[in-house]
PDB file of C-alpha atoms in Angstrom:
ATOM      1  CA  PRO A   1     -53.000   1.700 -49.460  1.00 45.00           C
ATOM      2  CA  HIS A   2     -51.178  -0.668 -51.801  1.00 54.00           C
ATOM      3  CA  SER A   3     -48.110  -1.038 -49.542  1.00 54.00           C
ATOM      4  CA  ARG A   4     -50.362  -2.186 -46.691  1.00 56.00           C
ATOM      5  CA  ARG A   5     -50.757  -5.506 -48.512  1.00 65.00           C
ATOM      6  CA  PHE A   6     -47.105  -6.274 -47.852  1.00 66.00           C
ATOM      7  CA  GLN A   7     -46.934  -5.651 -44.119  1.00 66.00           C
ATOM      8  CA  MET A   8     -46.716  -8.455 -41.561  1.00 65.00           C
ATOM      9  CA  THR A   9     -50.005  -8.807 -39.680  1.00 65.00           C
ATOM     10  CA  SER A  10     -48.886 -11.262 -37.004  1.00 63.00           C
ATOM     11  CA  PRO A  11     -45.673 -12.848 -35.691  1.00 64.00           C
ATOM     12  CA  PHE A  12     -46.405 -15.682 -38.121  1.00 68.00           C
ATOM     13  CA  GLY A  13     -45.954 -13.397 -41.102  1.00 72.00           C
ATOM     14  CA  TYR A  14     -48.172 -11.939 -43.790  1.00 77.00           C
ATOM     15  CA  ASP A  15     -51.863 -12.270 -44.469  1.00 83.00           C
ATOM     16  CA  TYR A  16     -51.510 -13.802 -47.913  1.00 85.00           C
ATOM     17  CA  TYR A  17     -55.175 -13.276 -48.772  1.00 87.00           C
ATOM     18  CA  LEU A  18     -54.680  -9.563 -48.188  1.00 85.00           C
ATOM     19  CA  SER A  19     -51.394  -9.623 -50.120  1.00 85.00           C
ATOM     20  CA  LEU A  20     -52.976 -11.318 -53.130  1.00 87.00           C
ATOM     21  CA  ALA A  21     -56.200  -9.272 -52.772  1.00 87.00           C
ATOM     22  CA  THR A  22     -58.395 -12.383 -52.693  1.00 87.00           C
ATOM     23  CA  LEU A  23     -61.156 -13.689 -50.464  1.00 87.00           C
ATOM     24  CA  ARG A  24     -60.424 -16.374 -47.885  1.00 87.00           C
ATOM     25  CA  ASP A  25     -62.584 -18.922 -49.681  1.00 89.00           C
ATOM     26  CA  ALA A  26     -60.890 -18.351 -53.054  1.00 89.00           C
ATOM     27  CA  ASP A  27     -60.212 -21.501 -55.064  1.00 92.00           C
ATOM     28  CA  ASN A  28     -56.887 -22.373 -56.665  1.00 90.00           C
ATOM     29  CA  ASP A  29     -57.771 -20.930 -60.057  1.00 92.00           C
ATOM     30  CA  THR A  30     -58.653 -17.613 -58.456  1.00 93.00           C
ATOM     31  CA  LEU A  31     -55.414 -17.664 -56.463  1.00 91.00           C
ATOM     32  CA  VAL A  32     -53.381 -18.339 -59.604  1.00 91.00           C
ATOM     33  CA  ASP A  33     -55.094 -15.473 -61.418  1.00 92.00           C
ATOM     34  CA  ALA A  34     -54.490 -13.187 -58.440  1.00 90.00           C
ATOM     35  CA  TYR A  35     -50.822 -14.170 -58.337  1.00 88.00           C
ATOM     36  CA  LEU A  36     -50.329 -13.529 -62.075  1.00 90.00           C
ATOM     37  CA  ALA A  37     -52.181 -10.210 -61.864  1.00 89.00           C
ATOM     38  CA  GLY A  38     -50.091  -9.157 -58.878  1.00 85.00           C
ATOM     39  CA  MET A  39     -46.820 -10.066 -60.563  1.00 86.00           C
ATOM     40  CA  ALA A  40     -47.698  -8.359 -63.853  1.00 87.00           C
ATOM     41  CA  PRO A  41     -46.383  -4.897 -62.857  1.00 85.00           C
ATOM     42  CA  VAL A  42     -43.179  -6.326 -61.394  1.00 83.00           C
ATOM     43  CA  ALA A  43     -41.293  -6.319 -64.710  1.00 83.00           C
ATOM     44  CA  GLY A  44     -41.990  -2.620 -65.263  1.00 87.00           C
ATOM     45  CA  MET A  45     -41.131  -1.788 -61.648  1.00 84.00           C
ATOM     46  CA  LEU A  46     -37.895  -3.759 -61.967  1.00 83.00           C
ATOM     47  CA  ALA A  47     -36.965  -1.908 -65.169  1.00 86.00           C
ATOM     48  CA  GLU A  48     -37.598   1.448 -63.467  1.00 85.00           C
ATOM     49  CA  THR A  49     -35.532   0.395 -60.462  1.00 84.00           C
ATOM     50  CA  LEU A  50     -32.670  -0.664 -62.718  1.00 84.00           C
ATOM     51  CA  ARG A  51     -32.807   2.693 -64.526  1.00 85.00           C
ATOM     52  CA  ASN A  52     -32.643   4.517 -61.204  1.00 83.00           C
ATOM     53  CA  LEU A  53     -29.746   2.364 -60.012  1.00 83.00           C
ATOM     54  CA  THR A  54     -27.914   2.895 -63.311  1.00 85.00           C
ATOM     55  CA  GLU A  55     -28.362   6.654 -62.999  1.00 85.00           C
ATOM     56  CA  LEU A  56     -27.184   6.446 -59.400  1.00 84.00           C
ATOM     57  CA  ASN A  57     -24.037   4.541 -60.407  1.00 84.00           C
ATOM     58  CA  GLU A  58     -23.287   7.005 -63.219  1.00 87.00           C
ATOM     59  CA  THR A  59     -23.725   9.943 -60.846  1.00 85.00           C
ATOM     60  CA  LEU A  60     -21.417   8.357 -58.282  1.00 84.00           C
ATOM     61  CA  ARG A  61     -18.833   7.634 -60.992  1.00 84.00           C
ATOM     62  CA  ALA A  62     -18.981  11.242 -62.194  1.00 86.00           C
ATOM     63  CA  SER A  63     -18.596  12.441 -58.619  1.00 84.00           C
ATOM     64  CA  ARG A  64     -15.537  10.237 -58.056  1.00 83.00           C
ATOM     65  CA  GLU A  65     -13.940  11.459 -61.293  1.00 86.00           C
ATOM     66  CA  THR A  66     -14.659  15.080 -60.404  1.00 85.00           C
ATOM     67  CA  HIS A  67     -13.084  14.707 -56.975  1.00 83.00           C
ATOM     68  CA  LEU A  68     -10.095  12.974 -58.566  1.00 83.00           C
ATOM     69  CA  HIS A  69      -9.561  15.935 -60.918  1.00 82.00           C
ATOM     70  CA  ALA A  70      -9.911  18.261 -57.937  1.00 82.00           C
ATOM     71  CA  ARG A  71      -7.215  16.372 -56.029  1.00 81.00           C
ATOM     72  CA  ARG A  72      -4.923  16.542 -59.062  1.00 82.00           C
ATOM     73  CA  ALA A  73      -5.525  20.285 -59.387  1.00 82.00           C
ATOM     74  CA  LEU A  74      -4.701  20.763 -55.706  1.00 80.00           C
ATOM     75  CA  ALA A  75      -1.532  18.692 -56.100  1.00 80.00           C
ATOM     76  CA  HIS A  76      -0.513  20.836 -59.066  1.00 80.00           C
ATOM     77  CA  ALA A  77      -1.272  23.973 -57.056  1.00 79.00           C
ATOM     78  CA  ARG A  78       0.943  22.750 -54.223  1.00 79.00           C
ATOM     79  CA  GLY A  79       3.744  22.113 -56.721  1.00 80.00           C
ATOM     80  CA  ALA A  80       3.329  25.557 -58.257  1.00 77.00           C
ATOM     81  CA  ARG A  81       3.370  27.204 -54.823  1.00 78.00           C
ATOM     82  CA  ARG A  82       6.555  25.309 -54.011  1.00 78.00           C
ATOM     83  CA  VAL A  83       8.182  26.534 -57.246  1.00 78.00           C
ATOM     84  CA  ALA A  84       7.070  30.099 -56.486  1.00 77.00           C
ATOM     85  CA  THR A  85       8.434  29.923 -52.947  1.00 79.00           C
ATOM     86  CA  GLU A  86      11.796  28.586 -54.118  1.00 80.00           C
ATOM     87  CA  ALA A  87      12.002  31.318 -56.751  1.00 76.00           C
ATOM     88  CA  LEU A  88      11.245  33.997 -54.162  1.00 78.00           C
ATOM     89  CA  TYR A  89      13.928  32.620 -51.862  1.00 77.00           C
ATOM     90  CA  ASP A  90      16.364  32.630 -54.765  1.00 78.00           C
ATOM     91  CA  ALA A  91      15.425  36.195 -55.687  1.00 76.00           C
ATOM     92  CA  GLU A  92      15.749  37.271 -52.067  1.00 78.00           C
ATOM     93  CA  TYR A  93      19.239  35.768 -51.875  1.00 77.00           C
ATOM     94  CA  ARG A  94      20.301  37.467 -55.118  1.00 74.00           C
ATOM     95  CA  LEU A  95      18.926  40.807 -53.963  1.00 76.00           C
ATOM     96  CA  LYS A  96      20.844  40.520 -50.716  1.00 78.00           C
ATOM     97  CA  SER A  97      24.022  39.723 -52.622  1.00 75.00           C
ATOM     98  CA  LEU A  98      23.405  42.702 -54.896  1.00 73.00           C
ATOM     99  CA  ARG A  99      22.752  44.987 -51.941  1.00 74.00           C
ATOM    100  CA  ASP A 100      25.910  43.808 -50.189  1.00 73.00           C
ATOM    101  CA  ALA A 101      27.998  44.321 -53.319  1.00 68.00           C
ATOM    102  CA  VAL A 102      26.717  47.854 -53.845  1.00 68.00           C
ATOM    103  CA  SER A 103      26.814  48.928 -50.204  1.00 70.00           C
ATOM    104  CA  SER A 104      30.365  47.677 -49.707  1.00 65.00           C
ATOM    105  CA  ALA A 105      31.616  50.332 -52.073  1.00 61.00           C
ATOM    106  CA  PHE A 106      30.204  53.097 -49.885  1.00 60.00           C
ATOM    107  CA  VAL A 107      31.480  52.009 -46.467  1.00 53.00           C
ATOM    108  CA  GLU A 108      33.304  54.913 -44.862  1.00 47.00           C
ATOM    109  CA  ALA A 109      36.986  54.481 -44.245  1.00 44.00           C
ATOM    110  CA  GLY A 110      37.741  53.300 -40.745  1.00 44.00           C
ATOM    111  CA  SER A 111      34.306  51.696 -40.261  1.00 46.00           C
ATOM    112  CA  PHE A 112      34.282  48.162 -39.001  1.00 45.00           C
ATOM    113  CA  VAL A 113      32.998  45.784 -41.688  1.00 47.00           C
ATOM    114  CA  SER A 114      33.070  42.048 -41.834  1.00 49.00           C
ATOM    115  CA  GLN A 115      33.442  41.937 -45.584  1.00 52.00           C
ATOM    116  CA  LYS A 116      36.078  43.116 -47.982  1.00 56.00           C
ATOM    117  CA  ARG A 117      35.533  46.644 -49.230  1.00 59.00           C
ATOM    118  CA  LEU A 118      35.037  46.961 -52.976  1.00 56.00           C
ATOM    119  CA  SER A 119      35.870  49.864 -55.160  1.00 64.00           C
ATOM    120  CA  PRO A 120      32.892  51.522 -56.886  1.00 64.00           C
ATOM    121  CA  ALA A 121      34.069  50.066 -60.160  1.00 67.00           C
ATOM    122  CA  ASP A 122      34.205  46.572 -58.689  1.00 67.00           C
ATOM    123  CA  ALA A 123      30.814  47.068 -57.079  1.00 64.00           C
ATOM    124  CA  VAL A 124      29.278  48.090 -60.396  1.00 64.00           C
ATOM    125  CA  ARG A 125      30.911  45.111 -62.073  1.00 69.00           C
ATOM    126  CA  ASP A 126      29.527  42.689 -59.459  1.00 67.00           C
ATOM    127  CA  ALA A 127      26.102  44.342 -59.607  1.00 65.00           C
ATOM    128  CA  ALA A 128      26.076  43.901 -63.382  1.00 69.00           C
ATOM    129  CA  ILE A 129      26.642  40.188 -62.835  1.00 73.00           C
ATOM    130  CA  LEU A 130      24.173  39.774 -59.961  1.00 67.00           C
ATOM    131  CA  PHE A 131      21.242  41.831 -61.263  1.00 70.00           C
ATOM    132  CA  PRO A 132      20.243  40.170 -64.597  1.00 72.00           C
ATOM    133  CA  PRO A 133      18.896  36.893 -63.087  1.00 75.00           C
ATOM    134  CA  ILE A 134      16.692  38.693 -60.574  1.00 72.00           C
ATOM    135  CA  PRO A 135      13.871  39.966 -62.862  1.00 76.00           C
ATOM    136  CA  PRO A 136      13.262  36.614 -64.599  1.00 78.00           C
ATOM    137  CA  THR A 137      13.400  34.878 -61.214  1.00 75.00           C
ATOM    138  CA  LEU A 138      10.711  37.213 -59.897  1.00 76.00           C
ATOM    139  CA  ARG A 139       8.669  36.776 -63.078  1.00 77.00           C
ATOM    140  CA  GLY A 140       8.931  33.002 -62.696  1.00 76.00           C
ATOM    141  CA  SER A 141       7.773  33.252 -59.108  1.00 76.00           C
ATOM    142  CA  ARG A 142       4.823  35.402 -60.104  1.00 78.00           C
ATOM    143  CA  LYS A 143       3.847  33.024 -62.894  1.00 79.00           C
ATOM    144  CA  ALA A 144       4.042  30.041 -60.536  1.00 76.00           C
ATOM    145  CA  LEU A 145       1.889  31.874 -57.997  1.00 77.00           C
ATOM    146  CA  GLU A 146      -0.687  32.676 -60.679  1.00 81.00           C
ATOM    147  CA  GLU A 147      -0.751  29.008 -61.695  1.00 81.00           C
ATOM    148  CA  ALA A 148      -1.196  28.010 -58.073  1.00 79.00           C
ATOM    149  CA  ILE A 149      -4.125  30.422 -57.703  1.00 83.00           C
ATOM    150  CA  ASP A 150      -5.726  29.197 -60.937  1.00 82.00           C
ATOM    151  CA  ASP A 151      -5.311  25.547 -59.923  1.00 80.00           C
ATOM    152  CA  THR A 152      -6.703  26.229 -56.456  1.00 81.00           C
ATOM    153  CA  ASN A 153      -9.744  28.009 -57.917  1.00 81.00           C
ATOM    154  CA  ARG A 154     -10.275  25.155 -60.363  1.00 80.00           C
ATOM    155  CA  ALA A 155     -10.005  22.641 -57.525  1.00 79.00           C
ATOM    156  CA  ASP A 156     -12.609  24.597 -55.538  1.00 82.00           C
ATOM    157  CA  GLU A 157     -14.968  24.566 -58.531  1.00 82.00           C
ATOM    158  CA  LEU A 158     -14.427  20.839 -59.051  1.00 81.00           C
ATOM    159  CA  LEU A 159     -14.981  20.068 -55.375  1.00 81.00           C
ATOM    160  CA  HIS A 160     -18.200  22.084 -55.437  1.00 80.00           C
ATOM    161  CA  ALA A 161     -19.348  20.231 -58.559  1.00 83.00           C
ATOM    162  CA  GLY A 162     -18.430  16.908 -56.941  1.00 81.00           C
ATOM    163  CA  ASP A 163     -20.419  17.804 -53.835  1.00 84.00           C
ATOM    164  CA  LEU A 164     -23.445  18.664 -55.981  1.00 82.00           C
ATOM    165  CA  LEU A 165     -23.144  15.294 -57.717  1.00 82.00           C
ATOM    166  CA  LEU A 166     -23.015  13.581 -54.320  1.00 81.00           C
ATOM    167  CA  ASP A 167     -26.160  15.459 -53.305  1.00 83.00           C
ATOM    168  CA  ASP A 168     -27.837  14.219 -56.493  1.00 83.00           C
ATOM    169  CA  ALA A 169     -26.652  10.691 -55.726  1.00 82.00           C
ATOM    170  CA  GLN A 170     -28.140  10.851 -52.230  1.00 82.00           C
ATOM    171  CA  ILE A 171     -31.473  11.961 -53.684  1.00 82.00           C
ATOM    172  CA  LEU A 172     -31.372   9.146 -56.236  1.00 80.00           C
ATOM    173  CA  HIS A 173     -30.464   6.662 -53.510  1.00 80.00           C
ATOM    174  CA  GLY A 174     -33.362   7.961 -51.431  1.00 80.00           C
ATOM    175  CA  HIS A 175     -35.717   7.092 -54.296  1.00 78.00           C
ATOM    176  CA  ALA A 176     -34.100   3.869 -55.480  1.00 80.00           C
ATOM    177  CA  ARG A 177     -33.569   2.128 -52.130  1.00 82.00           C
ATOM    178  CA  PRO A 178     -37.207   2.145 -50.887  1.00 82.00           C
ATOM    179  CA  GLN A 179     -38.372   1.229 -54.375  1.00 82.00           C
ATOM    180  CA  ALA A 180     -35.974  -1.720 -54.548  1.00 83.00           C
ATOM    181  CA  ASP A 181     -36.905  -2.842 -51.020  1.00 83.00           C
ATOM    182  CA  HIS A 182     -40.616  -2.678 -51.825  1.00 82.00           C
ATOM    183  CA  LEU A 183     -40.113  -4.567 -55.063  1.00 84.00           C
ATOM    184  CA  GLU A 184     -38.172  -7.311 -53.260  1.00 84.00           C
ATOM    185  CA  THR A 185     -40.806  -7.597 -50.515  1.00 84.00           C
ATOM    186  CA  MET A 186     -43.726  -7.539 -52.914  1.00 85.00           C
ATOM    187  CA  SER A 187     -42.362 -10.238 -55.235  1.00 87.00           C
ATOM    188  CA  ARG A 188     -41.326 -12.410 -52.275  1.00 86.00           C
ATOM    189  CA  VAL A 189     -44.704 -12.133 -50.541  1.00 87.00           C
ATOM    190  CA  PHE A 190     -46.564 -12.856 -53.780  1.00 88.00           C
ATOM    191  CA  ARG A 191     -44.471 -15.980 -54.300  1.00 89.00           C
ATOM    192  CA  GLU A 192     -44.837 -17.145 -50.690  1.00 90.00           C
ATOM    193  CA  GLY A 193     -48.562 -16.439 -50.765  1.00 89.00           C
ATOM    194  CA  TYR A 194     -49.075 -18.353 -53.988  1.00 90.00           C
ATOM    195  CA  GLU A 195     -47.018 -21.329 -52.778  1.00 92.00           C
ATOM    196  CA  THR A 196     -48.740 -21.366 -49.393  1.00 89.00           C
ATOM    197  CA  LEU A 197     -52.363 -20.914 -50.439  1.00 91.00           C
ATOM    198  CA  THR A 198     -52.212 -23.343 -53.363  1.00 92.00           C
ATOM    199  CA  ASP A 199     -50.849 -26.084 -51.056  1.00 91.00           C
ATOM    200  CA  LYS A 200     -53.711 -27.586 -49.056  1.00 90.00           C
ATOM    201  CA  LYS A 201     -51.711 -28.473 -45.945  1.00 87.00           C
ATOM    202  CA  ARG A 202     -49.851 -25.181 -45.801  1.00 86.00           C
ATOM    203  CA  ARG A 203     -53.061 -23.273 -46.411  1.00 89.00           C
ATOM    204  CA  GLU A 204     -54.769 -24.998 -43.493  1.00 87.00           C
ATOM    205  CA  THR A 205     -51.867 -24.060 -41.221  1.00 82.00           C
ATOM    206  CA  HIS A 206     -51.900 -20.483 -42.504  1.00 83.00           C
ATOM    207  CA  ASP A 207     -55.659 -20.190 -41.944  1.00 85.00           C
ATOM    208  CA  LYS A 208     -55.556 -21.272 -38.312  1.00 83.00           C
ATOM    209  CA  PRO A 209     -56.251 -18.328 -35.993  1.00 80.00           C
ATOM    210  CA  CYS A 210     -53.400 -16.730 -34.095  1.00 77.00           C
ATOM    211  CA  LYS A 211     -54.232 -16.203 -30.414  1.00 81.00           C
ATOM    212  CA  LYS A 212     -52.388 -13.758 -28.185  1.00 79.00           C
ATOM    213  CA  ILE A 213     -50.656 -15.271 -25.197  1.00 79.00           C
ATOM    214  CA  PHE A 214     -48.146 -13.962 -22.675  1.00 75.00           C
ATOM    215  CA  GLY A 215     -48.869 -10.434 -23.829  1.00 71.00           C
ATOM    216  CA  ALA A 216     -46.235 -10.283 -26.561  1.00 73.00           C
ATOM    217  CA  CYS A 217     -46.636 -13.707 -28.183  1.00 81.00           C
ATOM    218  CA  CYS A 218     -49.040 -15.409 -30.535  1.00 79.00           C
ATOM    219  CA  ALA A 219     -49.994 -19.110 -30.709  1.00 83.00           C
ATOM    220  CA  LYS A 220     -51.526 -21.383 -33.329  1.00 83.00           C
ATOM    221  CA  ASP A 221     -52.889 -24.862 -32.677  1.00 80.00           C
ATOM    222  CA  THR A 222     -50.862 -27.677 -34.242  1.00 77.00           C
ATOM    223  CA  ASP A 223     -52.170 -30.954 -35.677  1.00 74.00           C
ATOM    224  CA  ASN A 224     -50.860 -32.942 -32.705  1.00 76.00           C
ATOM    225  CA  GLY A 225     -52.765 -30.877 -30.183  1.00 75.00           C
ATOM    226  CA  GLY A 226     -49.892 -28.630 -29.193  1.00 80.00           C
ATOM    227  CA  LYS A 227     -49.278 -24.964 -29.920  1.00 81.00           C
ATOM    228  CA  ASP A 228     -46.883 -23.181 -32.232  1.00 82.00           C
ATOM    229  CA  ILE A 229     -45.819 -20.016 -30.430  1.00 83.00           C
ATOM    230  CA  LYS A 230     -44.085 -17.004 -31.932  1.00 81.00           C
ATOM    231  CA  CYS A 231     -43.268 -13.726 -30.230  1.00 79.00           C
ATOM    232  CA  GLY A 232     -42.698 -10.207 -31.413  1.00 67.00           C
ATOM    233  CA  GLY A 233     -44.035  -8.349 -34.420  1.00 60.00           C
ATOM    234  CA  ASP A 234     -47.525  -7.030 -35.113  1.00 59.00           C
ATOM    235  CA  PHE A 235     -50.767  -8.578 -33.921  1.00 55.00           C
ATOM    236  CA  GLU A 236     -53.267  -7.236 -36.386  1.00 52.00           C
ATOM    237  CA  ASN A 237     -54.662 -10.680 -37.152  1.00 54.00           C
ATOM    238  CA  ALA A 238     -54.352 -12.068 -33.639  1.00 51.00           C
ATOM    239  CA  GLU A 239     -57.495 -12.940 -31.701  1.00 52.00           C
TER     240      GLU A 239
END
């Protein structure tokens, strides 16, 4: 497969002949042609990668904005719930005051009470003062609760939409990252292969066989009679 051309074949690196799809006795002109042919698709691949990355960034931005709106909706819902709770407390207090005012007028004589007994007329008067604010207070509480419910539902919808956008972003990242990594490796190996194989000295060093030693290492003979030893990696081209 095409990607196989850009895999390390020994601890010394890549087989540049395989990477450039040329024979080992290829001359410089052939190597230059192979390099140019190999690099030709890079521009299109780069443009596609940039499009994918741009789409990924836009999706992430949309997800962040959606989650921000969701947080604002939740904050508004918390505020509305607080208003509703305060209104209910206020209504509860007013109802208690109304109940106390009315009931005080009907306490039997001689009963022990901790509050001053009112006449029925006074009780009706006080009730007339205490009752009017209660209905609008309850209506305000109900309206605030409805707003809190609406904001909470909207926040849930926004969070769900944001999660879907994050899922899309993960899919895009799953496509863009390997593509970008392959593009980087391919262009780097092409460049290294061209620079190595068109330089006589570097080509001679590259062409020397790699011999396995110590089980996990590979050695190449150097010009001064010694050995250049590298360990780790694959040994596909080792003897």
